[in-house]
């Protein structure tokens, strides 16, 4: 019987036991990273033993799940809140573990049947589904909000105001987005890995898609590694190591990947108001904490700190390196213009993904006796969102240019290697 049939030896190497190991490893890895990050952020001090539920909520948010915030403050008061953010350090950890588990049984194979790949992915998805449901139902908690001291506290005592805010999950949306997240991770793993098999009918796309897909993943990981180095230096030289490690373990790509887009000339809009703040460099906090909506780009950041212009240099160097890497992994004889087009499309899609997952929005407000948000520590708003069309357009242009230059560089270096070999 063929090794590609469901009952053959190849299928036995990626059955239900291996799928269970993959799902459990992904959950444990994401849970550990989320727990350590929240511990560094001080979340262990939350009341009512809420820490485990906050950890599960963080994992839910990391896989695209839908968190809902709600408040209650009695009959004469009202609370309102909202939160949209993906803790991308946790997301990246889970993606890497799931991808490794998915690809491991497929190594050293040239071609795989479509049904075999679908069956292997389906086993992981079937076991991922109850895990998603468990996470969604466990991510529910309510907290009491202190009114502080003074008049507000007196009003609270007089009218029996006990403002509370809590979070829960939209279970159907969490399951839907969690399964879509898993599908995206597995498809991307197949596209990136040169050692993973593809169905015969898709082999013709291998030469055009896999080199640039690999280069884009390498580019994103390079920015993440650079962010880790910066965090370690900051923790060692500027104090507050707990805060720095909270950023590293929860939201490092939330800063590193938008910084990449800013280096290519993209613009983000945002604002920070009230007690809310982002775990971010001081220069970014200064730009965002203004009375009106702020513009975040190389110009506004460079006005406050000239070192921000190095983002442009870093983007140029790393994009050229990624383009060269894609050219190295492409078949010999591929025209430079084709490298350019592949790189442009891939980079545009990559920046589109960053813009989609890098958005941040949070709001909380409390009103008493119909009097608007009370301000102070009882109200706040923050958001950060990209100008999508210009960001994607600039990425396309950068990709076209660096793709062409990377192909020329690869040819030049390959010619030198051949000349050295002959001599």
GROMACS .gro file of C-alpha atoms in nm:
model
  423
    1UNK     CA    1   0.000   0.000   0.000
    2UNK     CA    2   0.125   0.353  -0.078
    3UNK     CA    3   0.288   0.547   0.202
    4UNK     CA    4   0.056   0.834   0.121
    5UNK     CA    5  -0.264   0.652   0.201
    6UNK     CA    6  -0.428   0.718   0.538
    7UNK     CA    7  -0.344   0.370   0.666
    8UNK     CA    8   0.016   0.372   0.546
    9UNK     CA    9   0.330   0.430   0.750
   10UNK     CA   10   0.346   0.801   0.669
   11UNK     CA   11  -0.001   0.861   0.813
   12UNK     CA   12   0.091   0.666   1.127
   13UNK     CA   13   0.369   0.912   1.199
   14UNK     CA   14   0.120   1.198   1.230
   15UNK     CA   15  -0.187   1.049   1.391
   16UNK     CA   16  -0.400   1.158   1.684
   17UNK     CA   17  -0.126   1.120   1.945
   18UNK     CA   18   0.107   1.351   1.754
   19UNK     CA   19  -0.177   1.601   1.700
   20UNK     CA   20  -0.251   1.601   2.074
   21UNK     CA   21   0.115   1.665   2.153
   22UNK     CA   22   0.118   1.956   1.907
   23UNK     CA   23  -0.193   2.118   2.057
   24UNK     CA   24  -0.080   2.069   2.417
   25UNK     CA   25   0.268   2.202   2.340
   26UNK     CA   26   0.119   2.511   2.177
   27UNK     CA   27  -0.116   2.576   2.469
   28UNK     CA   28   0.156   2.527   2.728
   29UNK     CA   29   0.401   2.752   2.544
   30UNK     CA   30   0.148   3.033   2.504
   31UNK     CA   31   0.027   2.994   2.861
   32UNK     CA   32   0.379   3.007   3.007
   33UNK     CA   33   0.476   3.316   2.805
   34UNK     CA   34   0.148   3.491   2.894
   35UNK     CA   35   0.179   3.401   3.263
   36UNK     CA   36   0.539   3.521   3.288
   37UNK     CA   37   0.455   3.844   3.109
   38UNK     CA   38   0.153   3.913   3.328
   39UNK     CA   39   0.354   3.824   3.638
   40UNK     CA   40   0.619   4.077   3.536
   41UNK     CA   41   0.340   4.331   3.481
   42UNK     CA   42   0.209   4.277   3.836
   43UNK     CA   43  -0.110   4.092   3.745
   44UNK     CA   44  -0.061   3.844   4.030
   45UNK     CA   45  -0.191   4.119   4.262
   46UNK     CA   46  -0.536   4.118   4.098
   47UNK     CA   47  -0.818   4.043   4.344
   48UNK     CA   48  -1.036   3.732   4.365
   49UNK     CA   49  -0.761   3.500   4.240
   50UNK     CA   50  -0.816   3.638   3.890
   51UNK     CA   51  -0.465   3.571   3.761
   52UNK     CA   52  -0.536   3.232   3.594
   53UNK     CA   53  -0.842   3.373   3.415
   54UNK     CA   54  -0.645   3.674   3.297
   55UNK     CA   55  -0.382   3.435   3.159
   56UNK     CA   56  -0.644   3.239   2.966
   57UNK     CA   57  -0.794   3.565   2.837
   58UNK     CA   58  -0.450   3.670   2.714
   59UNK     CA   59  -0.413   3.342   2.523
   60UNK     CA   60  -0.761   3.392   2.376
   61UNK     CA   61  -0.666   3.740   2.257
   62UNK     CA   62  -0.337   3.606   2.117
   63UNK     CA   63  -0.516   3.369   1.877
   64UNK     CA   64  -0.763   3.632   1.759
   65UNK     CA   65  -1.040   3.553   2.006
   66UNK     CA   66  -1.304   3.812   2.089
   67UNK     CA   67  -1.286   3.964   2.438
   68UNK     CA   68  -1.575   4.177   2.562
   69UNK     CA   69  -1.554   4.427   2.847
   70UNK     CA   70  -1.862   4.520   3.047
   71UNK     CA   71  -1.930   4.734   3.351
   72UNK     CA   72  -2.190   4.784   3.621
   73UNK     CA   73  -2.210   5.066   3.873
   74UNK     CA   74  -2.564   5.056   4.003
   75UNK     CA   75  -2.873   5.251   3.906
   76UNK     CA   76  -2.731   5.605   3.911
   77UNK     CA   77  -2.391   5.535   3.765
   78UNK     CA   78  -2.260   5.373   3.451
   79UNK     CA   79  -1.935   5.228   3.323
   80UNK     CA   80  -1.823   5.175   2.969
   81UNK     CA   81  -1.513   4.999   2.842
   82UNK     CA   82  -1.360   4.844   2.536
   83UNK     CA   83  -1.034   4.669   2.445
   84UNK     CA   84  -0.884   4.555   2.116
   85UNK     CA   85  -0.528   4.426   2.120
   86UNK     CA   86  -0.336   4.110   2.031
   87UNK     CA   87  -0.042   4.024   2.261
   88UNK     CA   88   0.181   3.936   1.969
   89UNK     CA   89   0.465   3.784   2.174
   90UNK     CA   90   0.219   3.515   2.285
   91UNK     CA   91   0.081   3.489   1.931
   92UNK     CA   92   0.427   3.442   1.781
   93UNK     CA   93   0.522   3.179   2.039
   94UNK     CA   94   0.210   2.976   1.967
   95UNK     CA   95   0.254   3.007   1.591
   96UNK     CA   96   0.612   2.880   1.605
   97UNK     CA   97   0.522   2.581   1.824
   98UNK     CA   98   0.218   2.482   1.617
   99UNK     CA   99   0.415   2.520   1.293
  100UNK     CA  100   0.701   2.304   1.425
  101UNK     CA  101   0.459   2.035   1.543
  102UNK     CA  102   0.274   2.037   1.212
  103UNK     CA  103   0.589   2.017   0.998
  104UNK     CA  104   0.786   1.765   1.201
  105UNK     CA  105   0.618   1.447   1.065
  106UNK     CA  106   0.633   1.583   0.708
  107UNK     CA  107   1.009   1.622   0.689
  108UNK     CA  108   1.212   1.456   0.414
  109UNK     CA  109   0.911   1.419   0.187
  110UNK     CA  110   0.901   1.559  -0.166
  111UNK     CA  111   0.528   1.525  -0.237
  112UNK     CA  112   0.225   1.455  -0.020
  113UNK     CA  113  -0.130   1.375  -0.115
  114UNK     CA  114  -0.383   1.655  -0.057
  115UNK     CA  115  -0.598   1.426   0.156
  116UNK     CA  116  -0.302   1.334   0.374
  117UNK     CA  117  -0.218   1.698   0.446
  118UNK     CA  118  -0.583   1.781   0.504
  119UNK     CA  119  -0.622   1.486   0.739
  120UNK     CA  120  -0.315   1.580   0.942
  121UNK     CA  121  -0.425   1.943   0.969
  122UNK     CA  122  -0.780   1.828   1.049
  123UNK     CA  123  -0.663   1.619   1.345
  124UNK     CA  124  -0.490   1.922   1.494
  125UNK     CA  125  -0.798   2.139   1.430
  126UNK     CA  126  -1.036   1.886   1.589
  127UNK     CA  127  -0.828   1.882   1.909
  128UNK     CA  128  -0.775   2.260   1.898
  129UNK     CA  129  -1.154   2.316   1.898
  130UNK     CA  130  -1.224   2.191   2.255
  131UNK     CA  131  -0.914   2.375   2.373
  132UNK     CA  132  -1.057   2.697   2.229
  133UNK     CA  133  -1.392   2.631   2.397
  134UNK     CA  134  -1.221   2.568   2.730
  135UNK     CA  135  -1.020   2.889   2.702
  136UNK     CA  136  -1.327   3.090   2.604
  137UNK     CA  137  -1.542   2.969   2.894
  138UNK     CA  138  -1.255   3.013   3.143
  139UNK     CA  139  -1.191   3.374   3.041
  140UNK     CA  140  -1.451   3.545   3.258
  141UNK     CA  141  -1.383   3.778   3.551
  142UNK     CA  142  -1.522   4.090   3.720
  143UNK     CA  143  -1.324   4.348   3.920
  144UNK     CA  144  -1.434   4.621   4.158
  145UNK     CA  145  -1.309   4.970   4.064
  146UNK     CA  146  -1.203   5.196   4.349
  147UNK     CA  147  -1.346   5.549   4.353
  148UNK     CA  148  -1.043   5.678   4.537
  149UNK     CA  149  -1.076   5.928   4.819
  150UNK     CA  150  -1.269   6.251   4.865
  151UNK     CA  151  -1.600   6.355   4.710
  152UNK     CA  152  -1.629   6.057   4.476
  153UNK     CA  153  -1.579   5.816   4.762
  154UNK     CA  154  -1.842   6.001   4.964
  155UNK     CA  155  -2.086   5.981   4.672
  156UNK     CA  156  -2.019   5.612   4.646
  157UNK     CA  157  -2.095   5.558   5.014
  158UNK     CA  158  -2.406   5.777   4.997
  159UNK     CA  159  -2.565   5.619   4.691
  160UNK     CA  160  -2.420   5.272   4.723
  161UNK     CA  161  -2.214   5.303   4.405
  162UNK     CA  162  -1.980   5.008   4.359
  163UNK     CA  163  -1.845   5.033   4.004
  164UNK     CA  164  -1.732   4.704   3.857
  165UNK     CA  165  -1.576   4.614   3.528
  166UNK     CA  166  -1.518   4.270   3.389
  167UNK     CA  167  -1.430   4.075   3.079
  168UNK     CA  168  -1.583   3.779   2.905
  169UNK     CA  169  -1.554   3.619   2.562
  170UNK     CA  170  -1.779   3.593   2.263
  171UNK     CA  171  -1.756   3.214   2.235
  172UNK     CA  172  -1.868   3.170   1.870
  173UNK     CA  173  -1.636   3.446   1.745
  174UNK     CA  174  -1.350   3.314   1.956
  175UNK     CA  175  -1.391   2.967   1.806
  176UNK     CA  176  -1.419   3.107   1.453
  177UNK     CA  177  -1.115   3.334   1.476
  178UNK     CA  178  -0.914   3.076   1.668
  179UNK     CA  179  -0.969   2.818   1.392
  180UNK     CA  180  -0.886   3.076   1.125
  181UNK     CA  181  -0.567   3.162   1.315
  182UNK     CA  182  -0.469   2.796   1.323
  183UNK     CA  183  -0.542   2.755   0.952
  184UNK     CA  184  -0.329   3.058   0.872
  185UNK     CA  185  -0.040   2.926   1.079
  186UNK     CA  186  -0.046   2.582   0.914
  187UNK     CA  187  -0.075   2.720   0.561
  188UNK     CA  188   0.210   2.964   0.624
  189UNK     CA  189   0.421   2.681   0.767
  190UNK     CA  190   0.376   2.484   0.444
  191UNK     CA  191   0.463   2.790   0.237
  192UNK     CA  192   0.778   2.872   0.433
  193UNK     CA  193   0.935   2.532   0.481
  194UNK     CA  194   1.136   2.412   0.184
  195UNK     CA  195   1.147   2.061   0.332
  196UNK     CA  196   0.771   2.019   0.367
  197UNK     CA  197   0.587   1.834   0.090
  198UNK     CA  198   0.321   1.989  -0.130
  199UNK     CA  199   0.047   1.820  -0.333
  200UNK     CA  200   0.158   1.756  -0.691
  201UNK     CA  201  -0.078   2.014  -0.838
  202UNK     CA  202   0.075   2.289  -0.622
  203UNK     CA  203   0.440   2.215  -0.697
  204UNK     CA  204   0.441   2.466  -0.983
  205UNK     CA  205   0.389   2.747  -0.729
  206UNK     CA  206   0.676   2.633  -0.510
  207UNK     CA  207   0.947   2.835  -0.686
  208UNK     CA  208   0.749   3.160  -0.685
  209UNK     CA  209   0.595   3.153  -0.338
  210UNK     CA  210   0.825   2.970  -0.098
  211UNK     CA  211   1.141   3.185  -0.133
  212UNK     CA  212   0.965   3.516  -0.061
  213UNK     CA  213   0.744   3.360   0.208
  214UNK     CA  214   1.057   3.236   0.384
  215UNK     CA  215   1.222   3.576   0.344
  216UNK     CA  216   0.921   3.758   0.495
  217UNK     CA  217   0.910   3.530   0.798
  218UNK     CA  218   1.286   3.572   0.842
  219UNK     CA  219   1.241   3.951   0.822
  220UNK     CA  220   0.972   3.954   1.093
  221UNK     CA  221   1.178   3.726   1.317
  222UNK     CA  222   1.484   3.947   1.265
  223UNK     CA  223   1.288   4.247   1.391
  224UNK     CA  224   1.165   4.044   1.687
  225UNK     CA  225   1.521   3.937   1.774
  226UNK     CA  226   1.640   4.296   1.741
  227UNK     CA  227   1.360   4.397   1.978
  228UNK     CA  228   1.473   4.135   2.230
  229UNK     CA  229   1.826   4.276   2.220
  230UNK     CA  230   1.696   4.630   2.274
  231UNK     CA  231   1.479   4.516   2.566
  232UNK     CA  232   1.770   4.340   2.734
  233UNK     CA  233   1.989   4.648   2.696
  234UNK     CA  234   1.714   4.871   2.836
  235UNK     CA  235   1.657   4.636   3.129
  236UNK     CA  236   2.028   4.632   3.209
  237UNK     CA  237   2.093   5.006   3.175
  238UNK     CA  238   1.775   5.197   3.260
  239UNK     CA  239   1.617   5.004   3.543
  240UNK     CA  240   1.255   4.885   3.571
  241UNK     CA  241   1.344   4.535   3.447
  242UNK     CA  242   1.001   4.394   3.536
  243UNK     CA  243   0.823   4.642   3.309
  244UNK     CA  244   1.070   4.574   3.029
  245UNK     CA  245   1.027   4.198   3.054
  246UNK     CA  246   0.648   4.242   3.058
  247UNK     CA  247   0.679   4.419   2.724
  248UNK     CA  248   0.913   4.152   2.589
  249UNK     CA  249   0.688   3.862   2.691
  250UNK     CA  250   0.353   4.015   2.598
  251UNK     CA  251   0.388   4.272   2.324
  252UNK     CA  252   0.736   4.291   2.174
  253UNK     CA  253   0.617   4.250   1.811
  254UNK     CA  254   0.346   4.509   1.884
  255UNK     CA  255   0.633   4.760   1.894
  256UNK     CA  256   0.894   4.601   1.666
  257UNK     CA  257   0.674   4.533   1.363
  258UNK     CA  258   0.504   4.876   1.350
  259UNK     CA  259   0.855   5.023   1.391
  260UNK     CA  260   0.950   4.835   1.074
  261UNK     CA  261   0.658   4.991   0.884
  262UNK     CA  262   0.750   5.334   1.017
  263UNK     CA  263   1.103   5.276   0.890
  264UNK     CA  264   0.960   5.224   0.542
  265UNK     CA  265   0.775   5.556   0.565
  266UNK     CA  266   0.434   5.443   0.692
  267UNK     CA  267   0.226   5.665   0.919
  268UNK     CA  268   0.023   5.560   1.222
  269UNK     CA  269  -0.232   5.772   1.406
  270UNK     CA  270  -0.292   5.748   1.778
  271UNK     CA  271  -0.357   5.913   2.109
  272UNK     CA  272  -0.307   5.839   2.477
  273UNK     CA  273  -0.538   6.009   2.726
  274UNK     CA  274  -0.584   5.962   3.100
  275UNK     CA  275  -0.417   5.694   3.313
  276UNK     CA  276  -0.387   5.450   3.026
  277UNK     CA  277  -0.053   5.415   2.861
  278UNK     CA  278   0.130   5.178   2.636
  279UNK     CA  279   0.448   4.999   2.739
  280UNK     CA  280   0.646   5.195   2.485
  281UNK     CA  281   0.956   5.409   2.438
  282UNK     CA  282   0.932   5.752   2.595
  283UNK     CA  283   0.955   5.928   2.259
  284UNK     CA  284   0.644   5.745   2.135
  285UNK     CA  285   0.453   5.828   2.453
  286UNK     CA  286   0.542   6.196   2.407
  287UNK     CA  287   0.418   6.196   2.048
  288UNK     CA  288   0.090   6.024   2.138
  289UNK     CA  289   0.005   6.213   2.457
  290UNK     CA  290  -0.133   6.529   2.294
  291UNK     CA  291  -0.476   6.701   2.301
  292UNK     CA  292  -0.557   6.588   1.947
  293UNK     CA  293  -0.498   6.278   1.739
  294UNK     CA  294  -0.125   6.243   1.681
  295UNK     CA  295   0.068   6.148   1.369
  296UNK     CA  296   0.340   5.888   1.425
  297UNK     CA  297   0.600   5.861   1.151
  298UNK     CA  298   0.972   5.913   1.096
  299UNK     CA  299   0.928   6.290   1.090
  300UNK     CA  300   0.739   6.330   1.419
  301UNK     CA  301   0.957   6.076   1.600
  302UNK     CA  302   1.279   6.221   1.455
  303UNK     CA  303   1.184   6.571   1.577
  304UNK     CA  304   1.194   6.447   1.937
  305UNK     CA  305   1.479   6.197   1.907
  306UNK     CA  306   1.718   6.199   1.610
  307UNK     CA  307   1.804   5.834   1.670
  308UNK     CA  308   1.463   5.739   1.529
  309UNK     CA  309   1.602   5.797   1.178
  310UNK     CA  310   1.797   5.475   1.224
  311UNK     CA  311   1.465   5.298   1.166
  312UNK     CA  312   1.500   5.396   0.800
  313UNK     CA  313   1.853   5.254   0.782
  314UNK     CA  314   1.747   4.932   0.956
  315UNK     CA  315   1.453   4.886   0.720
  316UNK     CA  316   1.670   4.940   0.411
  317UNK     CA  317   1.942   4.697   0.525
  318UNK     CA  318   1.708   4.422   0.644
  319UNK     CA  319   1.482   4.447   0.340
  320UNK     CA  320   1.781   4.416   0.108
  321UNK     CA  321   1.900   4.115   0.310
  322UNK     CA  322   1.553   3.958   0.284
  323UNK     CA  323   1.544   4.019  -0.091
  324UNK     CA  324   1.888   3.859  -0.130
  325UNK     CA  325   1.776   3.562   0.080
  326UNK     CA  326   1.469   3.515  -0.142
  327UNK     CA  327   1.689   3.529  -0.452
  328UNK     CA  328   1.931   3.271  -0.307
  329UNK     CA  329   1.644   3.028  -0.245
  330UNK     CA  330   1.491   3.082  -0.591
  331UNK     CA  331   1.578   2.865  -0.894
  332UNK     CA  332   1.877   2.972  -1.101
  333UNK     CA  333   1.788   3.177  -1.402
  334UNK     CA  334   1.488   3.354  -1.249
  335UNK     CA  335   1.477   3.704  -1.404
  336UNK     CA  336   1.550   3.996  -1.173
  337UNK     CA  337   1.219   4.162  -1.262
  338UNK     CA  338   1.035   3.852  -1.142
  339UNK     CA  339   1.221   3.863  -0.811
  340UNK     CA  340   1.115   4.227  -0.789
  341UNK     CA  341   0.747   4.149  -0.843
  342UNK     CA  342   0.746   3.858  -0.599
  343UNK     CA  343   0.917   4.066  -0.333
  344UNK     CA  344   0.681   4.359  -0.385
  345UNK     CA  345   0.366   4.150  -0.350
  346UNK     CA  346   0.502   3.956  -0.052
  347UNK     CA  347   0.608   4.270   0.133
  348UNK     CA  348   0.275   4.441   0.067
  349UNK     CA  349   0.091   4.141   0.213
  350UNK     CA  350   0.327   4.133   0.511
  351UNK     CA  351   0.267   4.498   0.592
  352UNK     CA  352  -0.106   4.446   0.548
  353UNK     CA  353  -0.086   4.170   0.811
  354UNK     CA  354   0.113   4.396   1.048
  355UNK     CA  355  -0.146   4.672   1.009
  356UNK     CA  356  -0.428   4.425   1.081
  357UNK     CA  357  -0.280   4.271   1.397
  358UNK     CA  358  -0.094   4.579   1.525
  359UNK     CA  359  -0.400   4.796   1.592
  360UNK     CA  360  -0.453   4.885   1.958
  361UNK     CA  361  -0.761   5.039   2.116
  362UNK     CA  362  -0.870   5.070   2.479
  363UNK     CA  363  -1.129   5.282   2.658
  364UNK     CA  364  -1.272   5.306   3.007
  365UNK     CA  365  -1.512   5.562   3.151
  366UNK     CA  366  -1.729   5.608   3.462
  367UNK     CA  367  -2.019   5.853   3.494
  368UNK     CA  368  -2.231   5.936   3.799
  369UNK     CA  369  -2.574   6.105   3.795
  370UNK     CA  370  -2.545   6.138   3.418
  371UNK     CA  371  -2.233   6.355   3.440
  372UNK     CA  372  -1.998   6.243   3.158
  373UNK     CA  373  -1.667   6.069   3.218
  374UNK     CA  374  -1.530   6.169   3.556
  375UNK     CA  375  -1.173   6.184   3.428
  376UNK     CA  376  -0.869   6.144   3.651
  377UNK     CA  377  -0.790   5.780   3.717
  378UNK     CA  378  -1.149   5.680   3.634
  379UNK     CA  379  -1.142   5.750   3.262
  380UNK     CA  380  -0.896   5.700   2.982
  381UNK     CA  381  -0.857   5.625   2.615
  382UNK     CA  382  -0.577   5.506   2.391
  383UNK     CA  383  -0.556   5.392   2.034
  384UNK     CA  384  -0.297   5.332   1.764
  385UNK     CA  385  -0.396   5.255   1.406
  386UNK     CA  386  -0.219   5.270   1.068
  387UNK     CA  387  -0.291   5.462   0.753
  388UNK     CA  388  -0.343   5.142   0.562
  389UNK     CA  389  -0.332   5.243   0.196
  390UNK     CA  390  -0.013   5.445   0.217
  391UNK     CA  391   0.159   5.179   0.431
  392UNK     CA  392   0.079   4.900   0.184
  393UNK     CA  393   0.165   5.118  -0.117
  394UNK     CA  394   0.504   5.210   0.026
  395UNK     CA  395   0.569   4.843   0.108
  396UNK     CA  396   0.495   4.749  -0.252
  397UNK     CA  397   0.743   5.011  -0.375
  398UNK     CA  398   1.011   4.904  -0.128
  399UNK     CA  399   0.960   4.542  -0.229
  400UNK     CA  400   0.993   4.614  -0.599
  401UNK     CA  401   1.317   4.809  -0.551
  402UNK     CA  402   1.485   4.581  -0.296
  403UNK     CA  403   1.370   4.269  -0.482
  404UNK     CA  404   1.548   4.385  -0.797
  405UNK     CA  405   1.860   4.492  -0.607
  406UNK     CA  406   1.864   4.168  -0.409
  407UNK     CA  407   1.854   3.963  -0.729
  408UNK     CA  408   2.145   4.161  -0.874
  409UNK     CA  409   2.341   4.122  -0.552
  410UNK     CA  410   2.282   3.747  -0.548
  411UNK     CA  411   2.403   3.713  -0.907
  412UNK     CA  412   2.713   3.916  -0.835
  413UNK     CA  413   2.804   3.712  -0.528
  414UNK     CA  414   2.731   3.385  -0.710
  415UNK     CA  415   2.959   3.494  -0.995
  416UNK     CA  416   3.239   3.566  -0.747
  417UNK     CA  417   3.195   3.225  -0.585
  418UNK     CA  418   3.217   3.054  -0.924
  419UNK     CA  419   3.526   3.255  -1.014
  420UNK     CA  420   3.693   3.164  -0.686
  421UNK     CA  421   3.608   2.797  -0.741
  422UNK     CA  422   3.766   2.795  -1.087
  423UNK     CA  423   4.080   2.960  -0.960
   0.00000   0.00000   0.00000
